[in-house]
mmCIF file of N, CA and C in Angstrom:
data_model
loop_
_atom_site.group_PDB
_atom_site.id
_atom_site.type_symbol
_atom_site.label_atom_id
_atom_site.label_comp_id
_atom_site.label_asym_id
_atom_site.label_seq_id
_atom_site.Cartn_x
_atom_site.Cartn_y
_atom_site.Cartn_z
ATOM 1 N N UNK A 25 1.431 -16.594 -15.228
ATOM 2 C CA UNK A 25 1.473 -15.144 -15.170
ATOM 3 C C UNK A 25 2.745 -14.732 -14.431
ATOM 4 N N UNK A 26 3.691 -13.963 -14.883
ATOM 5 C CA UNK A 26 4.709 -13.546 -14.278
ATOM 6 C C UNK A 26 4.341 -12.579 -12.909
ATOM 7 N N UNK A 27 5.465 -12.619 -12.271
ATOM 8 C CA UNK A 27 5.246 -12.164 -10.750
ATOM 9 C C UNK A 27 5.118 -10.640 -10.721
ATOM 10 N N UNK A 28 5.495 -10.381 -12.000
ATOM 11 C CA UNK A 28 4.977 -8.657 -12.091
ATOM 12 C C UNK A 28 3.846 -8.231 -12.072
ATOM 13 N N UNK A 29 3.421 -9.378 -12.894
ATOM 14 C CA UNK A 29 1.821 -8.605 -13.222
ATOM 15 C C UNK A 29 1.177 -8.856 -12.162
ATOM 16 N N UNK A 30 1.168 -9.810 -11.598
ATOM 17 C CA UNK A 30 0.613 -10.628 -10.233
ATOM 18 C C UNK A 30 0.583 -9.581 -9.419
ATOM 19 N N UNK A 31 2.045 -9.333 -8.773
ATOM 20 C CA UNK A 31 2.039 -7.799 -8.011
ATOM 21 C C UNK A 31 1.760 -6.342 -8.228
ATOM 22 N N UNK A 32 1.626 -5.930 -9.892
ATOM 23 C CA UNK A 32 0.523 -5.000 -10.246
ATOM 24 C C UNK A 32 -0.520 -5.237 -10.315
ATOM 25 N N UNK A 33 -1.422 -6.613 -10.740
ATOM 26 C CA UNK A 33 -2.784 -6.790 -10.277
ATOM 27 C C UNK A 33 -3.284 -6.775 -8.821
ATOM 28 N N UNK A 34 -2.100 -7.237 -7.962
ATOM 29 C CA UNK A 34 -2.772 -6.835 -6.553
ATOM 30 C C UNK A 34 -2.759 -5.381 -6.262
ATOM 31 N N UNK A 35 -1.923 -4.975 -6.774
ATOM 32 C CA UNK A 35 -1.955 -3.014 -6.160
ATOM 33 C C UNK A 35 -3.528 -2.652 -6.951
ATOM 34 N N UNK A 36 -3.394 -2.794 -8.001
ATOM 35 C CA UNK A 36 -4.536 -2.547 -8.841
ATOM 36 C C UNK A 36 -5.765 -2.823 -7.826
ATOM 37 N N UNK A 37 -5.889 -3.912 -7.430
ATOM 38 C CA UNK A 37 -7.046 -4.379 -6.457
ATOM 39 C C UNK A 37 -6.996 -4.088 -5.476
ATOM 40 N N UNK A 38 -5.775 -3.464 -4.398
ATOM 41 C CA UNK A 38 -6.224 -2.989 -3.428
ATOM 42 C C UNK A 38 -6.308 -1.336 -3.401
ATOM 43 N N UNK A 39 -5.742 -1.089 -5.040
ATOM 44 C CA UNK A 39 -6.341 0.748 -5.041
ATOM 45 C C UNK A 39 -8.110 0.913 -5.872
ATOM 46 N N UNK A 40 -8.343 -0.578 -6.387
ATOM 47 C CA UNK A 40 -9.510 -0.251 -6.597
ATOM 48 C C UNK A 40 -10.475 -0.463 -5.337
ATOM 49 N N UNK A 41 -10.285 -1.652 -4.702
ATOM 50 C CA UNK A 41 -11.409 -2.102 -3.331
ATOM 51 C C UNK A 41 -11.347 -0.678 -2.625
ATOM 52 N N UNK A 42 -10.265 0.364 -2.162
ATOM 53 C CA UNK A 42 -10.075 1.553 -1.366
ATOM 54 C C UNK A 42 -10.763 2.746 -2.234
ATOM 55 N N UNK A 43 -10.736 2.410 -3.805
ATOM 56 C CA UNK A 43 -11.674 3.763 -4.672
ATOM 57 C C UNK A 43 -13.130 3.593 -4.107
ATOM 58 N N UNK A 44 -13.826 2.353 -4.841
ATOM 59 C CA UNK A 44 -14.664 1.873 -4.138
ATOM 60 C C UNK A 44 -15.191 2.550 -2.969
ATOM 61 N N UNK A 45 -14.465 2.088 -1.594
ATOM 62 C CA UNK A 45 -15.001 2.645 -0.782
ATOM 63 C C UNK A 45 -15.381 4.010 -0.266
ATOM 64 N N UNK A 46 -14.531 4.711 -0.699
ATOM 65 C CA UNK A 46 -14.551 6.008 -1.324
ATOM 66 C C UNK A 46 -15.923 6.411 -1.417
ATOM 67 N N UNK A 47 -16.459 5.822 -2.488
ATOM 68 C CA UNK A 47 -18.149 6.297 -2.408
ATOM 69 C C UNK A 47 -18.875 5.566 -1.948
ATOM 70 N N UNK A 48 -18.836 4.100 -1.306
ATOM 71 C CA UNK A 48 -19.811 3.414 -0.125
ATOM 72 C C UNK A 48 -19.672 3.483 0.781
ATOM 73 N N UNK A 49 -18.724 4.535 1.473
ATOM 74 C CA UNK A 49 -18.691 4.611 2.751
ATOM 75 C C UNK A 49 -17.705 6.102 3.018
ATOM 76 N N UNK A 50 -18.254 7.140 2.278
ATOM 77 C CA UNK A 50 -17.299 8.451 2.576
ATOM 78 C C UNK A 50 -16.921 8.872 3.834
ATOM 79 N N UNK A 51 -18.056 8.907 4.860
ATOM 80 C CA UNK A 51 -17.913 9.708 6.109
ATOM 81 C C UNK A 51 -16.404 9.391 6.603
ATOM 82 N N UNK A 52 -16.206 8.072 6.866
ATOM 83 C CA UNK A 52 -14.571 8.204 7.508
ATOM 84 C C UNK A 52 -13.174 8.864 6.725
ATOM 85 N N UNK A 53 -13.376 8.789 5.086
ATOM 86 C CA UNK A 53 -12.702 9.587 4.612
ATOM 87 C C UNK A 53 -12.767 11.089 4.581
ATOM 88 N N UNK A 54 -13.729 11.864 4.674
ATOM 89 C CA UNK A 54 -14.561 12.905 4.751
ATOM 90 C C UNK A 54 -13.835 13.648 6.258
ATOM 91 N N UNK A 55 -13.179 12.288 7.187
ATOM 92 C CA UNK A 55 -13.135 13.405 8.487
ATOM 93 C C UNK A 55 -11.756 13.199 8.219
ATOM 94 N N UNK A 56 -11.126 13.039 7.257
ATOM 95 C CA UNK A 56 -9.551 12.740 7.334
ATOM 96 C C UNK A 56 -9.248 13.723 6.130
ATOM 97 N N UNK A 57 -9.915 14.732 5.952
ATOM 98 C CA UNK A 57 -9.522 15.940 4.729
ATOM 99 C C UNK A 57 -9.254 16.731 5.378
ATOM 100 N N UNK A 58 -7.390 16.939 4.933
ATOM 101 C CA UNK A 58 -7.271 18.745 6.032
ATOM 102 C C UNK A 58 -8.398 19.539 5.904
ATOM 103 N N UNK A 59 -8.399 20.432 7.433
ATOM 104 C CA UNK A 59 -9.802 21.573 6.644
ATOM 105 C C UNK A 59 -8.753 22.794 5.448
ATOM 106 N N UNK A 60 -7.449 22.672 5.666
ATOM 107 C CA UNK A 60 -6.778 23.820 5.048
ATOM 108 C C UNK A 60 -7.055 23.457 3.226
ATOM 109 N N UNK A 61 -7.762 22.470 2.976
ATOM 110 C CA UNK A 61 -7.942 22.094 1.257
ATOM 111 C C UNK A 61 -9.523 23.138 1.449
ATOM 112 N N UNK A 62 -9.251 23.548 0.246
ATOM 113 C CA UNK A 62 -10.085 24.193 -0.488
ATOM 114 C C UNK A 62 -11.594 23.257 -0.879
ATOM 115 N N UNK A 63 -12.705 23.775 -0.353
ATOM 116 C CA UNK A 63 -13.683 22.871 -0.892
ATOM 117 C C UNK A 63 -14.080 21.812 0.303
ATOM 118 N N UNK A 64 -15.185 21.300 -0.194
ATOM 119 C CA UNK A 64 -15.945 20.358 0.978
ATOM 120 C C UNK A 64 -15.206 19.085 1.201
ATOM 121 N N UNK A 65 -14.989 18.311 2.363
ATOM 122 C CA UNK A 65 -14.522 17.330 2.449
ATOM 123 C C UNK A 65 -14.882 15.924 1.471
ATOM 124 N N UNK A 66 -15.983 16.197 1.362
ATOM 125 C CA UNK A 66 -16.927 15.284 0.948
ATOM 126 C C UNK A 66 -16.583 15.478 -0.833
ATOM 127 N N UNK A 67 -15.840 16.250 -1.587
ATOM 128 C CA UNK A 67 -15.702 16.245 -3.099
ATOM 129 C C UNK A 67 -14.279 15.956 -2.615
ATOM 130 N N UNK A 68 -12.894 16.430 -1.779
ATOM 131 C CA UNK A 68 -12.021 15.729 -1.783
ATOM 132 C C UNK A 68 -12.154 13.691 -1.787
ATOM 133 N N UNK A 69 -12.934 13.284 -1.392
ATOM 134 C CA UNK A 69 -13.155 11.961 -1.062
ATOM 135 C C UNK A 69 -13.734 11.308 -2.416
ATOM 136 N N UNK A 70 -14.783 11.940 -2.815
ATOM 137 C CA UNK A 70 -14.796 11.645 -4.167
ATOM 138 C C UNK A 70 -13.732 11.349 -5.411
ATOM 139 N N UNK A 71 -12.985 12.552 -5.516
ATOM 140 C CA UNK A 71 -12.131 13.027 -6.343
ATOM 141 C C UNK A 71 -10.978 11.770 -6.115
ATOM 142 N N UNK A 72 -10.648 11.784 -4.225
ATOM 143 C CA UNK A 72 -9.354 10.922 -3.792
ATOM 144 C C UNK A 72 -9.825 9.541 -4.488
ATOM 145 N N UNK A 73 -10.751 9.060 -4.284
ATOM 146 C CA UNK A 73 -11.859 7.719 -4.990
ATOM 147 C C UNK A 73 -11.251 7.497 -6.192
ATOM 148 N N UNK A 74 -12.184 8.521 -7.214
ATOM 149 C CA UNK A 74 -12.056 8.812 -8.648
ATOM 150 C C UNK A 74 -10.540 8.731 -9.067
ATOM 151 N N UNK A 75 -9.504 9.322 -7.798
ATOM 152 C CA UNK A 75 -8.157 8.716 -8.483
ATOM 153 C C UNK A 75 -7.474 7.172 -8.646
ATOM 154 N N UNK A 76 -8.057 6.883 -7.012
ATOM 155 C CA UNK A 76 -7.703 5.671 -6.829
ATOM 156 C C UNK A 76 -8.482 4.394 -7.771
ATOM 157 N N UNK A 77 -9.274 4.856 -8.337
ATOM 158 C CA UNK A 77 -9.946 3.795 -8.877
ATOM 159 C C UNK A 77 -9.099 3.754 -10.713
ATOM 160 N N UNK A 78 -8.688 5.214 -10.796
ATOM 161 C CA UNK A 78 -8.121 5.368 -12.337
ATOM 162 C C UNK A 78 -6.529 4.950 -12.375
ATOM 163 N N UNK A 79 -6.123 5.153 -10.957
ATOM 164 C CA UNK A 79 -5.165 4.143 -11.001
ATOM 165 C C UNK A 79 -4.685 2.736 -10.858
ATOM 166 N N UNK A 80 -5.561 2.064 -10.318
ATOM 167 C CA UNK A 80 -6.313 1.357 -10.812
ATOM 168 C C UNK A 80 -6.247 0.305 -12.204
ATOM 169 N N UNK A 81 -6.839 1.112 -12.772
ATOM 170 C CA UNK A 81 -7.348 0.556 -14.094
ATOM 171 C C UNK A 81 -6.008 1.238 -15.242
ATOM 172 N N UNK A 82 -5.782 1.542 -14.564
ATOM 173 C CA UNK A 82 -4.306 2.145 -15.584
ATOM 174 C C UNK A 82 -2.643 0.906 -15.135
ATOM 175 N N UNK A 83 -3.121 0.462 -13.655
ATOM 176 C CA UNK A 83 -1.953 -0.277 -12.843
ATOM 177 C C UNK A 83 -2.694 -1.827 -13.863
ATOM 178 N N UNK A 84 -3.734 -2.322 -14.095
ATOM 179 C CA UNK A 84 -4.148 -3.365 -14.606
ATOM 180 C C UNK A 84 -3.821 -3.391 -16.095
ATOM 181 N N UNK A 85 -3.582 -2.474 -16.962
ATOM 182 C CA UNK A 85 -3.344 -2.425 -18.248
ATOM 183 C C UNK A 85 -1.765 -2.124 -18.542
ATOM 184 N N UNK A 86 -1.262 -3.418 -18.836
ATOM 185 C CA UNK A 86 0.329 -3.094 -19.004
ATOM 186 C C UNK A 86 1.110 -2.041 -20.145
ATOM 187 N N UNK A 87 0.051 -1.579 -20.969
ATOM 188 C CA UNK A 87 0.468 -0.513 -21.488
ATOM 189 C C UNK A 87 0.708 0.585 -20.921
ATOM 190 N N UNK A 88 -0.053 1.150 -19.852
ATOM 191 C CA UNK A 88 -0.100 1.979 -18.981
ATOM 192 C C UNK A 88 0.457 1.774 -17.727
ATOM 193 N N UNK A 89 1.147 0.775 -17.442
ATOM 194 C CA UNK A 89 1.165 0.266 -15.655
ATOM 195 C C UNK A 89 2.459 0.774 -15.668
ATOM 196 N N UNK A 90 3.367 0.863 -15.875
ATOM 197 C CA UNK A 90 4.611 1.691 -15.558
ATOM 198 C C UNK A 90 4.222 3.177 -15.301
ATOM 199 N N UNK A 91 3.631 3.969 -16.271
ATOM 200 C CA UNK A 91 3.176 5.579 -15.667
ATOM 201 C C UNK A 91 2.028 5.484 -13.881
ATOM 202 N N UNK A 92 1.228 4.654 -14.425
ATOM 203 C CA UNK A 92 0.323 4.787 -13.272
ATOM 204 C C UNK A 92 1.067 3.972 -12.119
ATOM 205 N N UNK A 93 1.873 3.364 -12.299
ATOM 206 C CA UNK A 93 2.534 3.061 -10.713
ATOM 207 C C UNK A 93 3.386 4.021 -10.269
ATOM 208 N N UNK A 94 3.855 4.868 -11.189
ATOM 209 C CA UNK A 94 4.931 6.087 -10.910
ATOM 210 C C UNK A 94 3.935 7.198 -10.199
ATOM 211 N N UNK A 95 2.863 7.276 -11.014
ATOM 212 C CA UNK A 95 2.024 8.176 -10.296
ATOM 213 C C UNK A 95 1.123 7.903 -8.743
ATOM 214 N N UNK A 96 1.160 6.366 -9.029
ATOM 215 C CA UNK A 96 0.251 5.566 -7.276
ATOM 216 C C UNK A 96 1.461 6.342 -6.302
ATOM 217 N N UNK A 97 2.845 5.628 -6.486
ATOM 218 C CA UNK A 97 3.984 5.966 -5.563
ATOM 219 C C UNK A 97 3.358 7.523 -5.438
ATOM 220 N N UNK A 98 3.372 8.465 -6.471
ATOM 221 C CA UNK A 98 3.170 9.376 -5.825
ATOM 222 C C UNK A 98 1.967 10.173 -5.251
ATOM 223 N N UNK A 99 1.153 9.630 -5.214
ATOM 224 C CA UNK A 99 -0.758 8.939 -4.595
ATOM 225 C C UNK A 99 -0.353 9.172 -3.599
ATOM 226 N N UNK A 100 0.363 8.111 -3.236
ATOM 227 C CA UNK A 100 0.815 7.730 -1.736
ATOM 228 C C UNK A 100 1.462 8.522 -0.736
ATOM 229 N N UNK A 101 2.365 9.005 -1.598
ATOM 230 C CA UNK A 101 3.289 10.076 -0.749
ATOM 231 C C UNK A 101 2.023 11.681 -0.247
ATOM 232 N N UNK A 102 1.196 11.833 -1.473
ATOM 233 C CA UNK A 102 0.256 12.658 -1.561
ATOM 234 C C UNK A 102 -0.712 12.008 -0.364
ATOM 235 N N UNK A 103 -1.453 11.577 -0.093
ATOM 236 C CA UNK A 103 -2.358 10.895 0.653
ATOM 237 C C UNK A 103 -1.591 11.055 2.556
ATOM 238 N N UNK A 104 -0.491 11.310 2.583
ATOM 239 C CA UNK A 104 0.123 11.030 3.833
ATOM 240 C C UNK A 104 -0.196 11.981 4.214
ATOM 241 N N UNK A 105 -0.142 13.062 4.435
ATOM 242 C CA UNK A 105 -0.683 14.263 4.844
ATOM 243 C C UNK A 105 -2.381 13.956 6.177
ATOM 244 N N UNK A 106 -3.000 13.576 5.543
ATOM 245 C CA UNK A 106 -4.381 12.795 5.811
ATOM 246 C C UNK A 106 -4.642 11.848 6.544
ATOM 247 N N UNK A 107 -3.135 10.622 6.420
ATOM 248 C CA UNK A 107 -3.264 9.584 7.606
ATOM 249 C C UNK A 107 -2.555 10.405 9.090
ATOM 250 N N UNK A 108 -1.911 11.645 8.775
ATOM 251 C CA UNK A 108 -1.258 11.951 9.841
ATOM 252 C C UNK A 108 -2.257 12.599 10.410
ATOM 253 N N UNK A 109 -3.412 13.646 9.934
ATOM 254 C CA UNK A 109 -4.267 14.218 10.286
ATOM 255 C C UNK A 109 -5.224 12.937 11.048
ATOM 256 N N UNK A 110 -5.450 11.989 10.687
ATOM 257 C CA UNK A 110 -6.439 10.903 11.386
ATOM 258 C C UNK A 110 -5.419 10.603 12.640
ATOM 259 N N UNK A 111 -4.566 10.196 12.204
ATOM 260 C CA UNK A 111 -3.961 9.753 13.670
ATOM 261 C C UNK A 111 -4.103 10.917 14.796
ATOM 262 N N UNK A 112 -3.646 11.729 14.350
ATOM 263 C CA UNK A 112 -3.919 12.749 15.169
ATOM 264 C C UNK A 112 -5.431 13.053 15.721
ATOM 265 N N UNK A 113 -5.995 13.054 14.712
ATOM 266 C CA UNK A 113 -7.548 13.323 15.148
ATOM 267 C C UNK A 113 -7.978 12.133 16.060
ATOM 268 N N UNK A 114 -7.283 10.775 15.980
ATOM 269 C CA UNK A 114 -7.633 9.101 16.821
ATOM 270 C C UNK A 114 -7.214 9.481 17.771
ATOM 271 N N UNK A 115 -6.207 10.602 18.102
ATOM 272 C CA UNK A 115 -5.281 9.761 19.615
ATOM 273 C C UNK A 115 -5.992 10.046 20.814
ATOM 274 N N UNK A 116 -7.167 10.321 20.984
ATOM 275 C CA UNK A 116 -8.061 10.032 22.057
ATOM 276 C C UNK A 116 -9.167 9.006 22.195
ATOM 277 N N UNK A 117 -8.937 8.313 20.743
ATOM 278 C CA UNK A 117 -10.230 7.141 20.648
ATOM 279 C C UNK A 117 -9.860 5.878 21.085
ATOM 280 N N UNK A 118 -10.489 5.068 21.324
ATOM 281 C CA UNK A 118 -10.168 3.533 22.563
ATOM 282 C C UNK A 118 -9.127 3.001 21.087
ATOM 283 N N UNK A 119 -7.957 2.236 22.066
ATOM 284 C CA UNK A 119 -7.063 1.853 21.639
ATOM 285 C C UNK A 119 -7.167 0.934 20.285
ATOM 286 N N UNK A 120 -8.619 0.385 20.057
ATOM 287 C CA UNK A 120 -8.180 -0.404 18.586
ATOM 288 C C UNK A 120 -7.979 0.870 17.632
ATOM 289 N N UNK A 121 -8.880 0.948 18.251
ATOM 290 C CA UNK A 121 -9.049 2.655 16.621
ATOM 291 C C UNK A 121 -7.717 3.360 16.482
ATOM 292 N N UNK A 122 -7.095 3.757 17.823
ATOM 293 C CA UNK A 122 -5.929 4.558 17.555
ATOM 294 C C UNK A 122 -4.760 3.475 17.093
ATOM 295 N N UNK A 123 -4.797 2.396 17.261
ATOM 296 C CA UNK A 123 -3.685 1.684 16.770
ATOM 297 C C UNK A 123 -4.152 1.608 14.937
ATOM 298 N N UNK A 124 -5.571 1.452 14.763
ATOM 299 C CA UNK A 124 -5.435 1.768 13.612
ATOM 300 C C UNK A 124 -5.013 2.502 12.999
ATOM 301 N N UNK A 125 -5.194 3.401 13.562
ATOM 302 C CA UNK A 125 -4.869 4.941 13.018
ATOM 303 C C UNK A 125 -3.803 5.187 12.754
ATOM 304 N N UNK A 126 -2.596 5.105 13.746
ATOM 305 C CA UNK A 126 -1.446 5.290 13.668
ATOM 306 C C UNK A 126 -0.470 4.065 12.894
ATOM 307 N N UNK A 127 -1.460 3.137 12.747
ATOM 308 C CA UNK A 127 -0.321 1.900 11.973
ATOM 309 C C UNK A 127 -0.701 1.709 10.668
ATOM 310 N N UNK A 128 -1.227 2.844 10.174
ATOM 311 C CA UNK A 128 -1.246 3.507 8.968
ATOM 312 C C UNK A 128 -0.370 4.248 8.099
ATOM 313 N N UNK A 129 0.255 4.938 9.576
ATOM 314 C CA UNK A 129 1.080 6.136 9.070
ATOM 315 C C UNK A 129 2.687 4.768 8.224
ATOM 316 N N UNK A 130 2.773 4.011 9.233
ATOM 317 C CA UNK A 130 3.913 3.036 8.230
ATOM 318 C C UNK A 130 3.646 2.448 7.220
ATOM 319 N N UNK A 131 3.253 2.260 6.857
ATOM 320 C CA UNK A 131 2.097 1.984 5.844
ATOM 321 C C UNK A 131 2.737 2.060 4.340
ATOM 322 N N UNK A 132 2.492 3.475 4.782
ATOM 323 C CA UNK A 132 2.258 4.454 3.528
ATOM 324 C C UNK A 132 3.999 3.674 2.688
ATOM 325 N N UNK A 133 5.274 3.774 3.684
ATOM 326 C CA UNK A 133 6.213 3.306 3.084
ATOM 327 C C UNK A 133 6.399 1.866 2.501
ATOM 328 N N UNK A 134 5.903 0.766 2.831
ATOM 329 C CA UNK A 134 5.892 -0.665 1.756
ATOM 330 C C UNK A 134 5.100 -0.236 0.677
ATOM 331 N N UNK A 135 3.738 0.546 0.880
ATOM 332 C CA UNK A 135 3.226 1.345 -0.764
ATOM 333 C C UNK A 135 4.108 1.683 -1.598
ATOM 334 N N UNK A 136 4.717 2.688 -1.249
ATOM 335 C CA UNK A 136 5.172 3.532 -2.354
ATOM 336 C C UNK A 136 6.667 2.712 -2.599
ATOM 337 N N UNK A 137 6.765 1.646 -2.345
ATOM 338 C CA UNK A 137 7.817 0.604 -2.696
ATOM 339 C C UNK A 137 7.512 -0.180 -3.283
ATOM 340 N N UNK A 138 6.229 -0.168 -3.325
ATOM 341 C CA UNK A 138 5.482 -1.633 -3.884
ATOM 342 C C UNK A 138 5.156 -1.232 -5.065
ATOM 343 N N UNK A 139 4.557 -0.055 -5.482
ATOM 344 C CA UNK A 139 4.159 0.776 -6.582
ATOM 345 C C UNK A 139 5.641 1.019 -7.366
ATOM 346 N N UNK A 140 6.856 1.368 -6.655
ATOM 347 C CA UNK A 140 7.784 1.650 -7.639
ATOM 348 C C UNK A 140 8.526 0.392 -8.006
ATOM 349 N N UNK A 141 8.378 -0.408 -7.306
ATOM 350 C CA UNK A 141 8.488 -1.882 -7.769
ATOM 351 C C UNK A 141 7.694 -2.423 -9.062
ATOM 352 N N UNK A 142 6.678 -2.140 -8.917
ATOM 353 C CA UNK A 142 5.316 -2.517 -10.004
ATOM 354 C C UNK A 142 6.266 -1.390 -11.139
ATOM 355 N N UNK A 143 6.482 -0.309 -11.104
ATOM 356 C CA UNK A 143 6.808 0.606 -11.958
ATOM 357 C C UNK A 143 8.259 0.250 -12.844
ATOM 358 N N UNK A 144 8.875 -0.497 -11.934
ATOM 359 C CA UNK A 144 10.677 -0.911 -12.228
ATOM 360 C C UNK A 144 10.552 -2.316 -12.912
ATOM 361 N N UNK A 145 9.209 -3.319 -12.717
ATOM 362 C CA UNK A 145 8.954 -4.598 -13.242
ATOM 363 C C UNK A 145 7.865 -4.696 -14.348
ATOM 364 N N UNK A 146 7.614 -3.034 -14.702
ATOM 365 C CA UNK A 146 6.702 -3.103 -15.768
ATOM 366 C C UNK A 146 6.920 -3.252 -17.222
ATOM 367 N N UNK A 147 6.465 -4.484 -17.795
ATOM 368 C CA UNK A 147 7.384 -4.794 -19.131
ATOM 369 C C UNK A 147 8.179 -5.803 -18.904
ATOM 370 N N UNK A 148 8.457 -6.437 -18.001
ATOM 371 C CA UNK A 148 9.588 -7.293 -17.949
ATOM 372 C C UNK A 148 9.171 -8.436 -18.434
ATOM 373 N N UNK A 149 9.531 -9.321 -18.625
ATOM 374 C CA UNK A 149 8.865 -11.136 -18.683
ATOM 375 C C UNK A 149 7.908 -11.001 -19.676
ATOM 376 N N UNK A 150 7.753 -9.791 -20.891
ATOM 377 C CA UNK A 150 6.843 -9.514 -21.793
ATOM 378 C C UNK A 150 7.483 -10.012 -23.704
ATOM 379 N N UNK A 151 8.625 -10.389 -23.398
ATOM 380 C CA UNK A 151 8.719 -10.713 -24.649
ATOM 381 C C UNK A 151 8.026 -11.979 -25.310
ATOM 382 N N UNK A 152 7.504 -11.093 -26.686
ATOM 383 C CA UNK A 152 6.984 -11.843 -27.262
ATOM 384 C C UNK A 152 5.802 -12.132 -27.146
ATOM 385 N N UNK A 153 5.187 -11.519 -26.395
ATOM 386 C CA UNK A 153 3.808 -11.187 -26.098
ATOM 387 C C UNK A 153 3.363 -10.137 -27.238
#
């Protein structure tokens, strides 16, 4: 298997394991929804889920994995908003939590590198397939 797909099947799997959780475990996503969004926290988390899981399954199908990594990158950039709101909301909680919290916020940049990587290597090593 070429190293493309390899590295779009892992994004694929770690935006599906995070859709996933999405609906087995909302509450911690639920407190990381600006209140300034429209609507209950609890359908943003869904919805955020429902994306991550369709990107997903769009990053696993190489017909589609060039658009849906263009769109994860921009997931990601979208989603930052939310880790900044948690950190913020952590920085009084005992230090594992807030280091979680905040070593999130870097995060977000090897994503949306990794996704436009997946997006720039989609198709490649495909001839003749």
């Amino acid at each position: 298997m070429p190293r493309s797909d390899r590295s779009a099947l892992a994004l694929a799997g770690l935006l599906a394991g995070a859709g996933v959780l999405h609906f087995a475990r909302p509450r911690p996503f639920d407190a990381t929804v600006p209140q300034s969004l429209p609507g209950s926290p609890r359908a943003w988390t869904y919805a955020s889920g429902v994306a991550e899981l369709a990107l997903a399954a769009g990053l696993a199908a190489p017909r589609t994995r060039r658009t849906s990594a263009r769109a994860a990158a921009a997931f990601f950039v979208g989603v930052f908003p939310a880790n900044v709101k948690m950190a913020y909301d952590w920085r009084d909680k005992p230090a594992p939590l807030k280091r979680a919290a905040y070593g999130r916020l870097p995060l977000q940049v090897p994503l949306v590198l990794w996704a436009r990587g997946v997006a720039r290597g989609a198709g490649q090593g495909r001839e003749g397939a």
